[in-house]
mmCIF file of C-alpha atoms in Angstrom:
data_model
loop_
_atom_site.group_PDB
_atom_site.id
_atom_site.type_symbol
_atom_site.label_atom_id
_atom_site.label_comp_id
_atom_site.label_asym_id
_atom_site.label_seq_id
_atom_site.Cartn_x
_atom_site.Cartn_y
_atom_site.Cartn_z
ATOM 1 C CA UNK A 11 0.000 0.000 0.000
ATOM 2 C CA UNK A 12 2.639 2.247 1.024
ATOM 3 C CA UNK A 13 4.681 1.702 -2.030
ATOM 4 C CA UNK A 14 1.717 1.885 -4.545
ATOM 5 C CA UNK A 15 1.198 5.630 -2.782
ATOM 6 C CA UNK A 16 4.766 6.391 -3.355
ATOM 7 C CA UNK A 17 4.620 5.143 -6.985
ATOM 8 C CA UNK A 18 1.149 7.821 -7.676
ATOM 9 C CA UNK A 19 3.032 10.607 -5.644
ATOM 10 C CA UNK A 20 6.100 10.123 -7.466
ATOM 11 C CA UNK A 21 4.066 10.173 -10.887
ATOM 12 C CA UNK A 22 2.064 13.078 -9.571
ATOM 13 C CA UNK A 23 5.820 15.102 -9.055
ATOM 14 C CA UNK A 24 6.625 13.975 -12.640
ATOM 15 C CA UNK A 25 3.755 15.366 -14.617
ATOM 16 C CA UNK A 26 3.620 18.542 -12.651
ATOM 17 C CA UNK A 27 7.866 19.466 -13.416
ATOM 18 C CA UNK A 28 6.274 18.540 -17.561
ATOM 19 C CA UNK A 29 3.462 20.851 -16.884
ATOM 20 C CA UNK A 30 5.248 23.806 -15.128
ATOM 21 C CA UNK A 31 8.804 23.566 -15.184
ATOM 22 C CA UNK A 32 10.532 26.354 -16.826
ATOM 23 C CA UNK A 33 12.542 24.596 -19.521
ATOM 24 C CA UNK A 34 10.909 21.241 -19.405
ATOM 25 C CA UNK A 35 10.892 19.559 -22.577
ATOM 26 C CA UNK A 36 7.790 18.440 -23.899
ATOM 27 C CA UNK A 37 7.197 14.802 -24.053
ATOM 28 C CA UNK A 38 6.343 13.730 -27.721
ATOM 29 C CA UNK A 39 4.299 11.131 -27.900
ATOM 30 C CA UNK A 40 2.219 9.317 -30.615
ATOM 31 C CA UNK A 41 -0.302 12.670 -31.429
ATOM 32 C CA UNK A 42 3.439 14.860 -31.898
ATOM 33 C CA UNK A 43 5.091 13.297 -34.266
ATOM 34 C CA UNK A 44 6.894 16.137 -35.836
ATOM 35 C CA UNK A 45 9.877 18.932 -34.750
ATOM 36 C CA UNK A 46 8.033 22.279 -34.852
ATOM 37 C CA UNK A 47 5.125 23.331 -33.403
ATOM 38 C CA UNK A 48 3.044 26.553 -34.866
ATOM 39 C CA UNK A 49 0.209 28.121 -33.045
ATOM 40 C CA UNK A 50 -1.863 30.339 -35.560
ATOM 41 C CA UNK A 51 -2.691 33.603 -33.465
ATOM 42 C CA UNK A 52 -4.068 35.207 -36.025
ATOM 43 C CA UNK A 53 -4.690 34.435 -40.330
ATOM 44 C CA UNK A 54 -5.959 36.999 -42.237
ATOM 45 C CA UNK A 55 -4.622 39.690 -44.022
ATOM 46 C CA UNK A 56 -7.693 42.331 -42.903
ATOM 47 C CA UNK A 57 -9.737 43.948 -42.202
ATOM 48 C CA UNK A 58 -11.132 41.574 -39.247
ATOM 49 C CA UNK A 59 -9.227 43.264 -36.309
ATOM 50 C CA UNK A 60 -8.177 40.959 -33.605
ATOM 51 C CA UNK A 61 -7.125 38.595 -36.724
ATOM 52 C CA UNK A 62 -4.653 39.962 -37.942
ATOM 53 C CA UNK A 63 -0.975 37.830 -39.674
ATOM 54 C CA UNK A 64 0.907 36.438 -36.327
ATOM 55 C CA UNK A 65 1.979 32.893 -36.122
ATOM 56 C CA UNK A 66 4.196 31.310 -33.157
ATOM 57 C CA UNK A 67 6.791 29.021 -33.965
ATOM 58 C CA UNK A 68 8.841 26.770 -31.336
ATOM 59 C CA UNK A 69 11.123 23.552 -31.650
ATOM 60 C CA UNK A 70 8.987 20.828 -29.544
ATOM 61 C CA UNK A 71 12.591 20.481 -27.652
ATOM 62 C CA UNK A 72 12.369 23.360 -25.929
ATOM 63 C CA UNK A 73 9.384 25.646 -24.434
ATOM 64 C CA UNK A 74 10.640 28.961 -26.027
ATOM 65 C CA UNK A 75 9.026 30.589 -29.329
ATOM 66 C CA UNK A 76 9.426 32.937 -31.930
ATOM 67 C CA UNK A 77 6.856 35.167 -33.097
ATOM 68 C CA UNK A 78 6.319 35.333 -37.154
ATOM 69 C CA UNK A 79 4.481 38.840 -37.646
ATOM 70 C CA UNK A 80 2.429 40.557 -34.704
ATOM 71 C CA UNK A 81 -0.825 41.763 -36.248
ATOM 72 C CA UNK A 82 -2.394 40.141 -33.091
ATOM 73 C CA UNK A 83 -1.051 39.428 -30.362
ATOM 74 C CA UNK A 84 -2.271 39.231 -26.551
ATOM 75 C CA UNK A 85 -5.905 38.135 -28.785
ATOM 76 C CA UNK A 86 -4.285 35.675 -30.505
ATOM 77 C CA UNK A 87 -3.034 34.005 -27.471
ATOM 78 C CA UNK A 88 -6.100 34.596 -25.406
ATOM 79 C CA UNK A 89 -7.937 32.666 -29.060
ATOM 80 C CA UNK A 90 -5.144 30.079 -28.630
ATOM 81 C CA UNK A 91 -5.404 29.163 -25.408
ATOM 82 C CA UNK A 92 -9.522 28.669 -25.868
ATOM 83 C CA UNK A 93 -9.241 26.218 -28.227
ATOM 84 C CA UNK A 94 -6.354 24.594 -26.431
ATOM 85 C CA UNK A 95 -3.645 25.207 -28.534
ATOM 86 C CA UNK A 96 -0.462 25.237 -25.748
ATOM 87 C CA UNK A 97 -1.444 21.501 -24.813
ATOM 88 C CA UNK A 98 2.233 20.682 -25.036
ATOM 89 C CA UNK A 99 3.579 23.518 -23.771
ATOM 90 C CA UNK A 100 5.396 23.261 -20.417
ATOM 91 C CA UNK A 101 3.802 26.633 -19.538
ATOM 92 C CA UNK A 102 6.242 28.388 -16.893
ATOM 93 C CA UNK A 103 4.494 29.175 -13.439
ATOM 94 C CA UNK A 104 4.493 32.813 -12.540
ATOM 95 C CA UNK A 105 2.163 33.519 -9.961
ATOM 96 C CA UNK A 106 2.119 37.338 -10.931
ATOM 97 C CA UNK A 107 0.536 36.690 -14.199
ATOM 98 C CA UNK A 108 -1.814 35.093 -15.731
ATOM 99 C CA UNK A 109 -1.148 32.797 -18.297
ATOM 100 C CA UNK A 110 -1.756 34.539 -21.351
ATOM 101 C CA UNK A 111 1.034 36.722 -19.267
ATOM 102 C CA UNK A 112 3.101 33.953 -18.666
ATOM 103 C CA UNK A 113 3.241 33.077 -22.926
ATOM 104 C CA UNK A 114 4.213 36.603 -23.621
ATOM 105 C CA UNK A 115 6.740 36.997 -20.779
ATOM 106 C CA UNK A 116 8.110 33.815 -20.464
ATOM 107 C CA UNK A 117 7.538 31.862 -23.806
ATOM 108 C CA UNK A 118 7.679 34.305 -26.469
ATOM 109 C CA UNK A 119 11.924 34.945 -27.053
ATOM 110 C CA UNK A 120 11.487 37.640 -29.866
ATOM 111 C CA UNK A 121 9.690 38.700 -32.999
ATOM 112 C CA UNK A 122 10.326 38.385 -36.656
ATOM 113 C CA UNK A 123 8.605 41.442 -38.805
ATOM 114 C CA UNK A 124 8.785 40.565 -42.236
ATOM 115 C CA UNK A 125 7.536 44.379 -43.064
ATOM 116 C CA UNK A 126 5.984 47.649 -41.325
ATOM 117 C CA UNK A 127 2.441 47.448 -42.787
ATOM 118 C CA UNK A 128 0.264 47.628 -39.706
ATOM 119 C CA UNK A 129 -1.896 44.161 -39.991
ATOM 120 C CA UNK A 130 1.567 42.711 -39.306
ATOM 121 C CA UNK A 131 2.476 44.799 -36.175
ATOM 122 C CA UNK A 132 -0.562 46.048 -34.818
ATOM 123 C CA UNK A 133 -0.212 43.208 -31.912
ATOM 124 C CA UNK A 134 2.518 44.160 -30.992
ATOM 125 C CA UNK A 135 2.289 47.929 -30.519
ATOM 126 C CA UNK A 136 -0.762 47.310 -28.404
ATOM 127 C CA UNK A 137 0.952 44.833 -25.895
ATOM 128 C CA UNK A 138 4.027 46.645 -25.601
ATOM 129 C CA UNK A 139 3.130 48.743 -22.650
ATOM 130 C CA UNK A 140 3.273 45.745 -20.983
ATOM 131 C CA UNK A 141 5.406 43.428 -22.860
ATOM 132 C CA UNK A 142 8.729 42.056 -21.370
ATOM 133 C CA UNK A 143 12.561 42.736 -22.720
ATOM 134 C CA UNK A 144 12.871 40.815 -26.045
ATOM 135 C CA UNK A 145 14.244 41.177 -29.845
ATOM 136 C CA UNK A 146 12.839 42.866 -32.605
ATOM 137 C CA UNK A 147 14.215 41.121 -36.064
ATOM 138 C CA UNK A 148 13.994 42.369 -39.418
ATOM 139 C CA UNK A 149 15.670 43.817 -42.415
ATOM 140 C CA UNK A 150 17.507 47.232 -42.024
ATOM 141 C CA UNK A 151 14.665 48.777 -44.263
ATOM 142 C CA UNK A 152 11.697 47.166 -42.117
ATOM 143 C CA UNK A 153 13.312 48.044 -38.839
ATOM 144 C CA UNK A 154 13.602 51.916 -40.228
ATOM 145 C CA UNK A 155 9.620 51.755 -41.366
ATOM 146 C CA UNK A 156 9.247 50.716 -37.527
ATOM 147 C CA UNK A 157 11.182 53.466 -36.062
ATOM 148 C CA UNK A 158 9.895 56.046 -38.165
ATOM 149 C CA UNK A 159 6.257 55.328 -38.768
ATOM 150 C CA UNK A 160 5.423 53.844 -35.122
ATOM 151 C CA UNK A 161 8.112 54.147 -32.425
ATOM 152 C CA UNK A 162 8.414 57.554 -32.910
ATOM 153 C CA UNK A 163 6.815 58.904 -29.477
ATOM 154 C CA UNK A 164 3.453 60.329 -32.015
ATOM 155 C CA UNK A 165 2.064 57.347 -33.024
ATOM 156 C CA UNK A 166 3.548 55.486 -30.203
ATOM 157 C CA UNK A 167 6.386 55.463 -27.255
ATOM 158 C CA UNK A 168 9.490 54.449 -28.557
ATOM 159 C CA UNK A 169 10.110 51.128 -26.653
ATOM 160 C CA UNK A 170 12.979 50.473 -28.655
ATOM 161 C CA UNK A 171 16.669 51.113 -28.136
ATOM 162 C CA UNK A 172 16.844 53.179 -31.799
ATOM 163 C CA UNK A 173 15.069 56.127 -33.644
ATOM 164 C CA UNK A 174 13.844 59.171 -31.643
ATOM 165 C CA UNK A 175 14.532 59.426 -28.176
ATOM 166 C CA UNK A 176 14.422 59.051 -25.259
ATOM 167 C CA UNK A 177 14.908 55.246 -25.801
ATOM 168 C CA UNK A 178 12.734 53.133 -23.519
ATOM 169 C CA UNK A 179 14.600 50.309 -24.451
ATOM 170 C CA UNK A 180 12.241 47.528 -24.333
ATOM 171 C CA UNK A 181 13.280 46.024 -27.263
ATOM 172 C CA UNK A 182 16.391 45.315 -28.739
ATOM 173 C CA UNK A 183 16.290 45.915 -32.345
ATOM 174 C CA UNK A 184 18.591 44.009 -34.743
ATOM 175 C CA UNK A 185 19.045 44.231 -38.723
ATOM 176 C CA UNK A 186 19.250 40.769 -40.236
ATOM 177 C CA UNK A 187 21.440 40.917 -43.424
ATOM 178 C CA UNK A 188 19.736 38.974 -46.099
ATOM 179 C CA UNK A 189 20.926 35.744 -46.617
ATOM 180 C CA UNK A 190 23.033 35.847 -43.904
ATOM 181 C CA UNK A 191 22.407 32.972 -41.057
ATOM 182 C CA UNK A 192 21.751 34.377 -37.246
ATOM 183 C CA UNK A 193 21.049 32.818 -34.354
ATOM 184 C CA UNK A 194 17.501 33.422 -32.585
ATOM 185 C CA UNK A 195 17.528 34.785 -28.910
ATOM 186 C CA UNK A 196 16.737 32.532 -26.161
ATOM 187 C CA UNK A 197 15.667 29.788 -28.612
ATOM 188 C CA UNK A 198 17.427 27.018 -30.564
ATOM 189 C CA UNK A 199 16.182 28.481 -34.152
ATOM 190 C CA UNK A 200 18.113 29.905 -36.500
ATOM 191 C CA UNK A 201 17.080 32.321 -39.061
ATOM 192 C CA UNK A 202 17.749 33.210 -42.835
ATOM 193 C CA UNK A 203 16.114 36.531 -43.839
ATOM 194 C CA UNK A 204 15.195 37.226 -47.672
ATOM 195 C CA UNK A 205 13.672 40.168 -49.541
ATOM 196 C CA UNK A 206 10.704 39.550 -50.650
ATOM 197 C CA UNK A 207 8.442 41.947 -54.230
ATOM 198 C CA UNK A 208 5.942 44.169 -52.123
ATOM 199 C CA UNK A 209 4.917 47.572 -52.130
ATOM 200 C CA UNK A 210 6.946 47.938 -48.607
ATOM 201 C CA UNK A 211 10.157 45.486 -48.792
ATOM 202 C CA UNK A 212 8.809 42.781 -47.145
ATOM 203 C CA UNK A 213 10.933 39.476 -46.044
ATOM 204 C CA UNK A 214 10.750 36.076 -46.290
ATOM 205 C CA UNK A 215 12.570 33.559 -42.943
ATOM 206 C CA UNK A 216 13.922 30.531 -43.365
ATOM 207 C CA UNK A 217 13.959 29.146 -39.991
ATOM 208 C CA UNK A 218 16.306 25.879 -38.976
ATOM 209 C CA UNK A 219 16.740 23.468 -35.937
ATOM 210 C CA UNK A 220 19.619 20.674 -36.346
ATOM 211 C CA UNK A 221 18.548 19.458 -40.003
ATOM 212 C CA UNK A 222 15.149 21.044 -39.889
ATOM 213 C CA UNK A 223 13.588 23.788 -41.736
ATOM 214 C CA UNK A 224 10.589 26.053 -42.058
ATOM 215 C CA UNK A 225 10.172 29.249 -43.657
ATOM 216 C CA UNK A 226 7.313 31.786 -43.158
ATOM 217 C CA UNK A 227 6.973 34.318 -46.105
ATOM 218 C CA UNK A 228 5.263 38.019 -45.455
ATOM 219 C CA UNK A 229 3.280 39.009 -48.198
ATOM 220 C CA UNK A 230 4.343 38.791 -51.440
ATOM 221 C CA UNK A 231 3.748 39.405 -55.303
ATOM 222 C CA UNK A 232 4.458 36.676 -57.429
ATOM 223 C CA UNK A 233 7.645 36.977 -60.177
ATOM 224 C CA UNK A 234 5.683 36.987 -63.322
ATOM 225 C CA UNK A 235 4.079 40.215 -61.958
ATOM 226 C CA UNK A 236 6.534 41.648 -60.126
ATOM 227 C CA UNK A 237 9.433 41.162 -61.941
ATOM 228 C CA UNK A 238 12.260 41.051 -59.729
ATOM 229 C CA UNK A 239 12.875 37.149 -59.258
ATOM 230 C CA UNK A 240 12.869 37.157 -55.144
ATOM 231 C CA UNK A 241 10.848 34.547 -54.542
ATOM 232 C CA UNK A 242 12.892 32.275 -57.399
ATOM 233 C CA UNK A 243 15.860 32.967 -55.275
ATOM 234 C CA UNK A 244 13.933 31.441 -51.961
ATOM 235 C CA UNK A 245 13.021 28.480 -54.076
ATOM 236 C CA UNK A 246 16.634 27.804 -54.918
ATOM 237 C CA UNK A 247 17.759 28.263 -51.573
ATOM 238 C CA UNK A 248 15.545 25.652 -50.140
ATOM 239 C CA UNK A 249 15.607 22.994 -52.970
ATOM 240 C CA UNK A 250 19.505 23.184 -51.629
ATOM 241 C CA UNK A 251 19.349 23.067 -48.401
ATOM 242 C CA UNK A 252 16.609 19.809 -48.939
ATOM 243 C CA UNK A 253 19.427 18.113 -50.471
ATOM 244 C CA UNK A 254 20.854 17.697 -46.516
ATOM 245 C CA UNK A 255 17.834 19.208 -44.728
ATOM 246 C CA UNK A 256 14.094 18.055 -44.220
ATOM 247 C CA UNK A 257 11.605 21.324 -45.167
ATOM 248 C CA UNK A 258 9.238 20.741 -42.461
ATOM 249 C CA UNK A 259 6.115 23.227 -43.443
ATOM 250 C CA UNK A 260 5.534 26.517 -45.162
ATOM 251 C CA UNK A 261 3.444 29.421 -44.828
ATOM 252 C CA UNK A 262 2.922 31.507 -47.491
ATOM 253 C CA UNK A 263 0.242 33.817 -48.163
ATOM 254 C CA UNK A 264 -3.001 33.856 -50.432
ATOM 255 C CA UNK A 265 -4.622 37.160 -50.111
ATOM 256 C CA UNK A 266 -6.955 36.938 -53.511
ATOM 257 C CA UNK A 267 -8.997 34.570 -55.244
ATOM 258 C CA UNK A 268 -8.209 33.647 -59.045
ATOM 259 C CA UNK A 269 -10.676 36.679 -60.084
ATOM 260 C CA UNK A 270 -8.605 39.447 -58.722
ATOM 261 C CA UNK A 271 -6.575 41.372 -61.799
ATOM 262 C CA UNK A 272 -3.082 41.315 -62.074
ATOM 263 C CA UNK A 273 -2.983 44.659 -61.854
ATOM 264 C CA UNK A 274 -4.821 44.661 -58.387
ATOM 265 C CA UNK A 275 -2.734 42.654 -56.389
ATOM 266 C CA UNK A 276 -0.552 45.151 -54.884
ATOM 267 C CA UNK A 277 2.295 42.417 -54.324
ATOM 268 C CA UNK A 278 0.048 39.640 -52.722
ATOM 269 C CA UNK A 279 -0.639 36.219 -53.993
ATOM 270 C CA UNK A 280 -4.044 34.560 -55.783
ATOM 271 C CA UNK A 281 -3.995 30.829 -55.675
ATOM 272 C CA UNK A 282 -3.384 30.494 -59.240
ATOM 273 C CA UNK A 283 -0.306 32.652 -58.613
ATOM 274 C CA UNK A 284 0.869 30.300 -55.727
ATOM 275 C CA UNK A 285 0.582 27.399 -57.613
ATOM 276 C CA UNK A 286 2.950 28.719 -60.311
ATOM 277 C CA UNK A 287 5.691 29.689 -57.710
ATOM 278 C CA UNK A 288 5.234 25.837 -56.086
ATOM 279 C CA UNK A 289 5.216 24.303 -59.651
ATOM 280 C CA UNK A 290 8.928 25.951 -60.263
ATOM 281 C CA UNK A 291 9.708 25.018 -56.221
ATOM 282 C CA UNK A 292 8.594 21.190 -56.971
ATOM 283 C CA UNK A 293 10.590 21.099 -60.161
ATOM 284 C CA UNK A 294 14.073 22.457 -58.126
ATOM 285 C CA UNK A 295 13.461 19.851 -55.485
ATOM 286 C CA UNK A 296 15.359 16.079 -55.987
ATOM 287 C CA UNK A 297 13.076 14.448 -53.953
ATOM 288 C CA UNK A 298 9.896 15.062 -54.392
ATOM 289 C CA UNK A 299 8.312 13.079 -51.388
ATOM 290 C CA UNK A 300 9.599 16.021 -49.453
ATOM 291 C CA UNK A 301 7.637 18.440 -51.506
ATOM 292 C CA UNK A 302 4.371 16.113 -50.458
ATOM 293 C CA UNK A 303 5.075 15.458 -46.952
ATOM 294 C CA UNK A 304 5.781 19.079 -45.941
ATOM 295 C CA UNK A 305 2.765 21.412 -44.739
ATOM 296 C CA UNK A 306 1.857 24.125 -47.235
ATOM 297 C CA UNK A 307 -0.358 26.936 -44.444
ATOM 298 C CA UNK A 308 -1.898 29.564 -46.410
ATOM 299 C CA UNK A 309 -2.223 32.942 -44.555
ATOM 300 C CA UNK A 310 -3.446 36.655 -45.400
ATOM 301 C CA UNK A 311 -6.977 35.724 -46.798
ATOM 302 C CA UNK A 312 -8.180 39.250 -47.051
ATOM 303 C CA UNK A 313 -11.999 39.683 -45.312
ATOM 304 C CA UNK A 314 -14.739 40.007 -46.988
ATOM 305 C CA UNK A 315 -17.693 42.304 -46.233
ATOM 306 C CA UNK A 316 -19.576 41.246 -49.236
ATOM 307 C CA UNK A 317 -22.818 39.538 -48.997
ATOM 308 C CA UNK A 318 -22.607 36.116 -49.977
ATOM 309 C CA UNK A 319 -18.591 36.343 -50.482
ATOM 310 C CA UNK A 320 -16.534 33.306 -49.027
ATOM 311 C CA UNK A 321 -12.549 34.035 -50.121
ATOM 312 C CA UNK A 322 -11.879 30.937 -47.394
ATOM 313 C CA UNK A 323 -13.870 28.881 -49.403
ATOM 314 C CA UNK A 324 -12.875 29.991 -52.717
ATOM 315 C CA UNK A 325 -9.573 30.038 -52.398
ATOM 316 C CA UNK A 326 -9.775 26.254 -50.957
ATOM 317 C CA UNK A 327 -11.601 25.425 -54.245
ATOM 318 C CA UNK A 328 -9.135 26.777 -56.261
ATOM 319 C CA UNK A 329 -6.090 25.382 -54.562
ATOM 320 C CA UNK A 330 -7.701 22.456 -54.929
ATOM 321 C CA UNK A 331 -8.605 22.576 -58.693
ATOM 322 C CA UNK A 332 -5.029 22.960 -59.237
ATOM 323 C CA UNK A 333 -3.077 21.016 -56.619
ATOM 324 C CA UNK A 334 -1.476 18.944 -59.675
ATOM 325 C CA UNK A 335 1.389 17.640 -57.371
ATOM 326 C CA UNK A 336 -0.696 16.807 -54.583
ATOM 327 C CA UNK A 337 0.332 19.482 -51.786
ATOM 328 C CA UNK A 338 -0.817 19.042 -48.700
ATOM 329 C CA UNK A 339 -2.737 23.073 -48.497
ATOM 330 C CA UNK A 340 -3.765 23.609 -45.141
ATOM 331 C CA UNK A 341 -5.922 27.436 -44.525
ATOM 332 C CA UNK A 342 -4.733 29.192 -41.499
ATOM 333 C CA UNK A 343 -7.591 29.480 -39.050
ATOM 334 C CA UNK A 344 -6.886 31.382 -35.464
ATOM 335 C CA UNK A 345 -6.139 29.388 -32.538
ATOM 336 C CA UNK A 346 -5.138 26.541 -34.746
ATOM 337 C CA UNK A 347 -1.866 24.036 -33.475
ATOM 338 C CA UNK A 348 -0.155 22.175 -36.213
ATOM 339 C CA UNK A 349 2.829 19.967 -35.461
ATOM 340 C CA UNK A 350 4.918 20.098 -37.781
#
C-alpha cells in the first residue's frame, strides 16, 4: 500500500515538473510526431481586427518561441489558449501573471517582422506597454519603417533602443542581413532573412533546428508580376538546403482569389499565382516526397464584407482545382496548433 502511494506521488511530481517547469521539454508522444510546433494567433490579411498575420513558432525540444508577424497578439493568445492550442507547452508558473502573461513573458523569445504594414504589427504595438525585454528582427529597411512610422513617441512610445529618443529600451532591435544565417535569442532556431516583391520590402525567414527547416513568407507578389525574381531565389535556396535538410512546413500567403486582376494585387498572392511559384519550387526539389510530406499553411486571406462572399472557401476550391502535385494546403484558421 505504502509503495503503490509512493509510486502515484512520485508520478504526480513527474507530470507537474512537464506541466510547469521552466525549460521542461515536452514529451512527444504518438499525437506529436513532428519537430516544430506553430500556433496560428491570427490568419488573415484584414480587415477583421483581432485577426490579424501572427503565427508562433517553437522547436517541440524546448518551451521557447518565436513570433512570425504581430498583427495580433495578446488576442491571438487569449484565441489560442480557448481552443487549447499550448497543450504541449510546459507553460512556466508565474504567480504574478496570468497565463496569457506567462506566454508573452516567459515563452515568447522575440519577434520576426517581415515588413511595417500595420496588420503585421498592430499586436505588438498594443501589448508593448506591458510586454517584457525581447528582440525585434527584421531587415535594415523594415526596422527603419518601424522606427519612423510607429516608435516615434506620435504614433507610439518608442520602446525600442533606436530612432527618436528618449529610448525606452524595451526592445532590442537588430538588422538581419539577407541571406546571412543568425542565431535566434533565447531559442534554438536559427534564421535566414530574404527580400521579398511588395509595395513595402517585405521578407521572407527561413527558420532551422539541427537538419530542420521552415520558412514563413510576409506578403508577397508573385515573379511573373513583379518582376524582380525574389521569390525564385527562396526556391533555390531551399531545394539546396533539402538536399541535406528536411523542409518541415511553409506558410505563405493567399490574399486573392483567381478573379482578382493582375494589376490589383498590390504584391500579394491569388492561388493560381501560388501554384505557379510551387510548380517551379517542386521542379528544383530532388526528392519530391519532401515536396508532399511538408505542410503548405496559407495565410493573409483578405476579409470580406460582401454579402454572400466566401474568399476561405474559394480560395480552398481553387487550390484544390489545381493542386497537380498533390500538396498538402492547409488554410490558417486562429487558434489553430499544427505539429509540424
Amino acid at each position: 500500500m505504502q509503495r503503490n502511494i509512493h509510486i502515484l506521488f512520485i508520478t504526480a511530481l513527474i507530470v507537474s515538473f512537464q506541466l510547469y517547469g521552466e525549460q521542461t521539454p515536452v514529451s512527444i508522444n504518438s499525437e506529436t510526431k513532428g519537430v516544430f510546433e506553430l500556433v496560428t494567433l491570427g490568419s488573415t490579411g484584414g480587415i477583421q481586427d483581432g485577426n490579424l498575420s501572427a503565427f508562433l513558432l517553437r522547436t517541440l525540444s524546448e518551451p521557447n518561441y518565436i513570433a512570425l508577424d504581430a498583427g495580433t497578439l495578446t488576442n491571438g493568445i487569449n484565441v489560442a489558449l480557448n481552443n487549447n492550442a499550448f497543450k504541449y507547452l510546459p507553460v512556466h508558473s508565474d504567480p504574478t501573471l496570468s497565463t496569457t502573461g506567462e506566454i508573452l513573458h516567459h515563452h515568447i523569445k522575440g519577434y520576426l517582422i517581415s515588413h511595417g504594414h500595420l496588420d503585421h504589427v498592430a499586436g505588438l504595438l498594443v501589448a508593448s506597454p506591458e510586454d517584457n525585454n525581447k528582440p525585434i528582427y527584421g531587415l535594415k529597411s523594415v526596422n527603419q519603417t518601424m522606427s519612423d512610422t510607429y516608435f516615434n513617441w506620435q504614433a507610439w512610445a518608442n520602446f525600442t533602443d533606436r530612432g527618436k529618443p528618449p529610448f525606452l529600451n524595451k526592445y532590442q532591435v537588430i538588422d538581419l542581413v539577407p541571406q546571412q544565417t543568425a542565431n535566434l535569442k533565447g531559442t534554438q532556431l536559427k534564421v535566414t532573412a530574404f527580400s521579398l516583391s511588395h509595395p513595402l520590402e517585405s521578407t521572407a525567414f527561413v527558420i532551422e533546428y539541427e537538419d530542420n527547416l521552415f520558412v514563413y513568407f510576409g506578403d508577397t507578389g508573385p515573379d511573373k508580376v513583379e518582376k524582380q525574381g525574389k521569390l525564385a531565389i527562396v526556391w533555390e535556396y531551399l531545394a539546396k538546403q533539402m538536399r541535406t535538410k528536411q523542409l518541415r512546413g511553409v506558410v505563405i500567403e493567399v490574399s486573392f482569389a483567381n478573379s482578382q486582376p493582375d494589376n490589383l494585387l498590390f504584391g500579394h498572392l491569388t492561388p493560381k499565382w501560388l501554384l505557379s511559384e510551387m510548380h517551379y519550387f517542386y521542379s528544383l526539389v530532388a526528392d519530391k516526397q519532401q515536396m508532399k510530406d511538408m505542410k503548405v499553411i496559407i495565410s493573409h486571406i483578405k476579409y470580406s464584407l460582401k454579402s454572400g462572399i466566401n474568399p476561405r472557401l474559394k480560395i480552398q476550391q481553387e487550390l484544390n482545382q489545381g493542386n497537380t502535385h498533390g500538396l498538402k494546403f492547409i488554410l490558417a484558421k486562429q487558434g489553430q496548433l499544427l505539429i509540424l
